């Protein structure tokens, strides 16, 4: 394992230094192994590991390439790892979301276009007053993703996308057991949207905090 780790670090060093850039094709396996002083087997294991986390792209019959290294692509690995969380860590994920999402919502208040606001409004109208829990959760994810994307920070957007897995389960559970969860969520969505229309960053931040904290508070009381 230590030899594979060394191989990973050496390939990482080539990318970080700029010797290999996004989209570049890696040298042939035998040449790269000799250049880095590695066995071909350890190099192969390192390439496999780096392809799993979207650093490298192995194209059968064509070679191995450095990916675009786009934040959204790289942070897909976070979403994969998050899916393995234990149920007792859901609160910790919600706490991180409570830190990041209100900040993103405040940023969006200054950047979001009228067209984007109208799209969010139409999304809520389409949902109606009495959606199923599953419909509500799907809308909730799309609603917040649309807002965060408007903040103009792809890293922040990808991080919050990756954190949505465990919190989705909490929201479904809440919707099935708490009578006013659906109406409360819809009311909070409308309040967030109103603050965004007013270009009131602090109000948008506050309502986003209330929205996430209500789920967190309910879940804390049930665990």
Tab-separated table of C-alpha atoms in Angstrom:
chain	number	residue	atom	x	y	z
A	1	UNK	CA	0.000	0.000	0.000
A	2	UNK	CA	2.889	2.366	0.798
A	3	UNK	CA	4.313	1.863	-2.707
A	4	UNK	CA	0.956	2.722	-4.270
A	5	UNK	CA	0.707	5.815	-2.066
A	6	UNK	CA	4.135	6.890	-3.311
A	7	UNK	CA	2.992	6.439	-6.898
A	8	UNK	CA	-0.138	8.501	-6.247
A	9	UNK	CA	1.934	11.292	-4.696
A	10	UNK	CA	4.312	11.367	-7.658
A	11	UNK	CA	1.491	11.630	-10.212
A	12	UNK	CA	-0.168	14.260	-8.030
A	13	UNK	CA	3.119	16.172	-7.970
A	14	UNK	CA	3.260	16.192	-11.770
A	15	UNK	CA	-0.288	17.621	-11.941
A	16	UNK	CA	0.214	20.204	-9.189
A	17	UNK	CA	3.514	21.389	-10.689
A	18	UNK	CA	1.933	21.799	-14.106
A	19	UNK	CA	3.987	19.071	-15.780
A	20	UNK	CA	0.624	17.465	-16.506
A	21	UNK	CA	-2.269	19.807	-17.232
A	22	UNK	CA	-6.036	19.235	-17.511
A	23	UNK	CA	-6.719	17.244	-20.673
A	24	UNK	CA	-3.110	16.049	-21.059
A	25	UNK	CA	-2.433	12.451	-21.963
A	26	UNK	CA	-0.081	10.585	-19.645
A	27	UNK	CA	3.049	9.036	-21.163
A	28	UNK	CA	2.984	5.325	-21.902
A	29	UNK	CA	2.920	3.183	-18.784
A	30	UNK	CA	6.469	1.853	-19.265
A	31	UNK	CA	7.881	5.345	-19.893
A	32	UNK	CA	6.088	6.951	-16.948
A	33	UNK	CA	7.054	4.145	-14.577
A	34	UNK	CA	10.719	4.547	-15.550
A	35	UNK	CA	10.545	8.339	-15.288
A	36	UNK	CA	9.042	8.207	-11.791
A	37	UNK	CA	11.125	5.261	-10.582
A	38	UNK	CA	8.075	3.073	-10.001
A	39	UNK	CA	7.095	-0.454	-10.808
A	40	UNK	CA	4.472	-0.763	-13.517
A	41	UNK	CA	2.202	-2.556	-11.060
A	42	UNK	CA	2.305	0.266	-8.470
A	43	UNK	CA	1.766	2.821	-11.242
A	44	UNK	CA	-1.232	0.852	-12.477
A	45	UNK	CA	-2.746	0.801	-8.966
A	46	UNK	CA	-2.181	4.538	-8.568
A	47	UNK	CA	-3.868	5.279	-11.894
A	48	UNK	CA	-6.820	3.118	-10.889
A	49	UNK	CA	-7.162	4.974	-7.564
A	50	UNK	CA	-6.896	8.413	-9.174
A	51	UNK	CA	-9.468	7.500	-11.802
A	52	UNK	CA	-11.951	6.616	-9.057
A	53	UNK	CA	-11.758	10.142	-7.672
A	54	UNK	CA	-11.958	11.700	-11.150
A	55	UNK	CA	-8.369	12.946	-11.324
A	56	UNK	CA	-7.524	10.657	-14.239
A	57	UNK	CA	-9.668	9.313	-17.052
A	58	UNK	CA	-8.688	5.876	-18.356
A	59	UNK	CA	-9.902	5.470	-21.937
A	60	UNK	CA	-9.773	1.891	-23.112
A	61	UNK	CA	-7.599	1.600	-26.199
A	62	UNK	CA	-6.706	5.303	-26.162
A	63	UNK	CA	-4.676	5.971	-23.047
A	64	UNK	CA	-4.962	7.764	-19.720
A	65	UNK	CA	-5.728	11.467	-19.502
A	66	UNK	CA	-5.869	14.104	-16.785
A	67	UNK	CA	-9.519	15.109	-16.423
A	68	UNK	CA	-10.747	18.704	-16.617
A	69	UNK	CA	-10.195	18.897	-12.822
A	70	UNK	CA	-13.447	20.839	-12.679
A	71	UNK	CA	-14.598	21.229	-9.036
A	72	UNK	CA	-17.977	19.648	-9.758
A	73	UNK	CA	-16.267	16.589	-11.219
A	74	UNK	CA	-13.749	16.255	-8.402
A	75	UNK	CA	-16.346	16.683	-5.670
A	76	UNK	CA	-18.432	13.799	-7.032
A	77	UNK	CA	-16.178	11.695	-4.826
A	78	UNK	CA	-17.505	13.571	-1.781
A	79	UNK	CA	-21.060	12.598	-2.651
A	80	UNK	CA	-20.000	8.963	-2.973
A	81	UNK	CA	-18.297	8.972	0.434
A	82	UNK	CA	-21.163	10.848	2.102
A	83	UNK	CA	-23.550	8.066	1.069
A	84	UNK	CA	-21.731	5.786	3.543
A	85	UNK	CA	-22.515	7.985	6.564
A	86	UNK	CA	-23.941	6.503	9.728
A	87	UNK	CA	-27.426	7.647	10.685
A	88	UNK	CA	-26.091	9.217	13.880
A	89	UNK	CA	-23.945	11.644	11.839
A	90	UNK	CA	-26.864	13.201	9.938
A	91	UNK	CA	-26.920	16.070	12.432
A	92	UNK	CA	-23.280	16.806	11.689
A	93	UNK	CA	-23.984	17.008	7.961
A	94	UNK	CA	-26.940	19.302	8.644
A	95	UNK	CA	-24.723	21.511	10.808
A	96	UNK	CA	-22.253	21.896	7.931
A	97	UNK	CA	-25.115	22.656	5.541
A	98	UNK	CA	-26.400	25.273	8.012
A	99	UNK	CA	-23.019	27.014	7.795
A	100	UNK	CA	-22.641	26.919	4.007
A	101	UNK	CA	-26.118	27.233	2.508
A	102	UNK	CA	-27.213	30.506	4.176
A	103	UNK	CA	-23.966	32.089	2.985
A	104	UNK	CA	-24.622	30.853	-0.547
A	105	UNK	CA	-28.207	32.135	-0.388
A	106	UNK	CA	-26.994	35.577	0.697
A	107	UNK	CA	-24.540	35.614	-2.217
A	108	UNK	CA	-27.331	34.626	-4.595
A	109	UNK	CA	-29.478	37.578	-3.488
A	110	UNK	CA	-26.987	39.910	-5.168
A	111	UNK	CA	-26.482	37.832	-8.309
A	112	UNK	CA	-29.662	35.927	-9.179
A	113	UNK	CA	-31.480	37.119	-12.301
A	114	UNK	CA	-35.167	37.919	-12.613
A	115	UNK	CA	-35.497	34.999	-15.004
A	116	UNK	CA	-34.030	32.639	-12.412
A	117	UNK	CA	-36.349	34.036	-9.752
A	118	UNK	CA	-39.341	33.497	-12.032
A	119	UNK	CA	-38.220	29.896	-12.616
A	120	UNK	CA	-38.057	29.270	-8.848
A	121	UNK	CA	-41.481	30.852	-8.437
A	122	UNK	CA	-42.944	28.635	-11.170
A	123	UNK	CA	-41.361	25.609	-9.527
A	124	UNK	CA	-43.146	26.336	-6.259
A	125	UNK	CA	-46.443	27.042	-8.057
A	126	UNK	CA	-46.217	23.734	-9.895
A	127	UNK	CA	-45.702	21.889	-6.623
A	128	UNK	CA	-49.067	23.055	-5.298
A	129	UNK	CA	-50.329	23.316	-1.726
A	130	UNK	CA	-50.484	19.616	-0.884
A	131	UNK	CA	-47.560	17.769	-2.473
A	132	UNK	CA	-46.473	14.302	-1.415
A	133	UNK	CA	-43.420	14.090	0.820
A	134	UNK	CA	-41.362	12.697	-2.059
A	135	UNK	CA	-42.450	15.546	-4.370
A	136	UNK	CA	-41.638	18.079	-1.668
A	137	UNK	CA	-38.153	16.690	-1.072
A	138	UNK	CA	-37.407	16.615	-4.812
A	139	UNK	CA	-38.575	20.215	-5.138
A	140	UNK	CA	-36.592	21.210	-2.046
A	141	UNK	CA	-33.385	19.834	-3.554
A	142	UNK	CA	-33.996	21.564	-6.909
A	143	UNK	CA	-35.050	24.826	-5.249
A	144	UNK	CA	-31.917	25.122	-3.140
A	145	UNK	CA	-29.643	23.886	-5.929
A	146	UNK	CA	-31.032	26.597	-8.208
A	147	UNK	CA	-30.324	29.258	-5.595
A	148	UNK	CA	-26.820	28.025	-4.815
A	149	UNK	CA	-25.952	27.831	-8.524
A	150	UNK	CA	-26.959	31.490	-8.779
A	151	UNK	CA	-24.359	32.363	-6.132
A	152	UNK	CA	-21.705	31.929	-8.810
A	153	UNK	CA	-19.353	29.639	-6.862
A	154	UNK	CA	-19.032	26.186	-8.420
A	155	UNK	CA	-17.037	24.777	-5.487
A	156	UNK	CA	-19.690	25.824	-2.972
A	157	UNK	CA	-22.419	24.420	-5.215
A	158	UNK	CA	-20.641	21.071	-5.538
A	159	UNK	CA	-20.000	20.849	-1.799
A	160	UNK	CA	-23.668	21.410	-0.998
A	161	UNK	CA	-24.724	18.928	-3.677
A	162	UNK	CA	-22.486	16.355	-2.037
A	163	UNK	CA	-23.990	17.017	1.392
A	164	UNK	CA	-27.602	16.617	0.262
A	165	UNK	CA	-27.690	12.803	0.494
A	166	UNK	CA	-27.985	12.261	4.257
A	167	UNK	CA	-30.099	15.366	4.797
A	168	UNK	CA	-32.584	14.159	2.181
A	169	UNK	CA	-33.327	11.098	4.278
A	170	UNK	CA	-33.894	13.304	7.309
A	171	UNK	CA	-36.343	15.505	5.404
A	172	UNK	CA	-38.342	12.480	4.178
A	173	UNK	CA	-38.501	11.066	7.680
A	174	UNK	CA	-39.626	14.434	8.997
A	175	UNK	CA	-42.317	14.765	6.342
A	176	UNK	CA	-43.754	11.384	7.225
A	177	UNK	CA	-43.947	12.013	10.949
A	178	UNK	CA	-44.514	15.727	11.517
A	179	UNK	CA	-47.932	17.075	10.540
A	180	UNK	CA	-46.960	20.655	9.693
A	181	UNK	CA	-43.668	19.821	7.963
A	182	UNK	CA	-45.018	20.267	4.425
A	183	UNK	CA	-46.766	23.608	5.015
A	184	UNK	CA	-43.813	24.859	7.047
A	185	UNK	CA	-41.347	23.992	4.274
A	186	UNK	CA	-43.487	25.684	1.622
A	187	UNK	CA	-43.813	28.801	3.793
A	188	UNK	CA	-40.061	28.960	4.327
A	189	UNK	CA	-39.402	28.530	0.591
A	190	UNK	CA	-41.690	31.472	-0.178
A	191	UNK	CA	-39.955	33.604	2.454
A	192	UNK	CA	-36.528	32.813	0.994
A	193	UNK	CA	-37.772	33.640	-2.494
A	194	UNK	CA	-39.291	36.942	-1.309
A	195	UNK	CA	-35.986	37.954	0.274
A	196	UNK	CA	-34.155	37.110	-2.953
A	197	UNK	CA	-36.610	39.238	-4.964
A	198	UNK	CA	-35.995	42.122	-2.564
A	199	UNK	CA	-32.223	41.660	-3.035
A	200	UNK	CA	-32.026	41.485	0.743
A	201	UNK	CA	-28.984	39.325	1.378
A	202	UNK	CA	-29.304	39.282	5.156
A	203	UNK	CA	-32.993	38.352	5.093
A	204	UNK	CA	-32.216	35.603	2.584
A	205	UNK	CA	-29.417	34.347	4.843
A	206	UNK	CA	-31.717	34.390	7.886
A	207	UNK	CA	-34.570	32.522	6.221
A	208	UNK	CA	-32.194	29.894	4.829
A	209	UNK	CA	-30.802	29.416	8.333
A	210	UNK	CA	-34.306	29.062	9.793
A	211	UNK	CA	-35.212	26.569	7.076
A	212	UNK	CA	-32.273	24.249	7.764
A	213	UNK	CA	-32.347	24.751	11.539
A	214	UNK	CA	-35.989	23.648	11.692
A	215	UNK	CA	-35.077	20.268	10.218
A	216	UNK	CA	-32.041	20.049	12.467
A	217	UNK	CA	-34.023	20.939	15.591
A	218	UNK	CA	-36.744	18.414	14.797
A	219	UNK	CA	-34.240	15.652	14.096
A	220	UNK	CA	-32.299	16.396	17.282
A	221	UNK	CA	-35.503	15.970	19.307
A	222	UNK	CA	-36.264	12.587	17.718
A	223	UNK	CA	-32.850	10.938	18.040
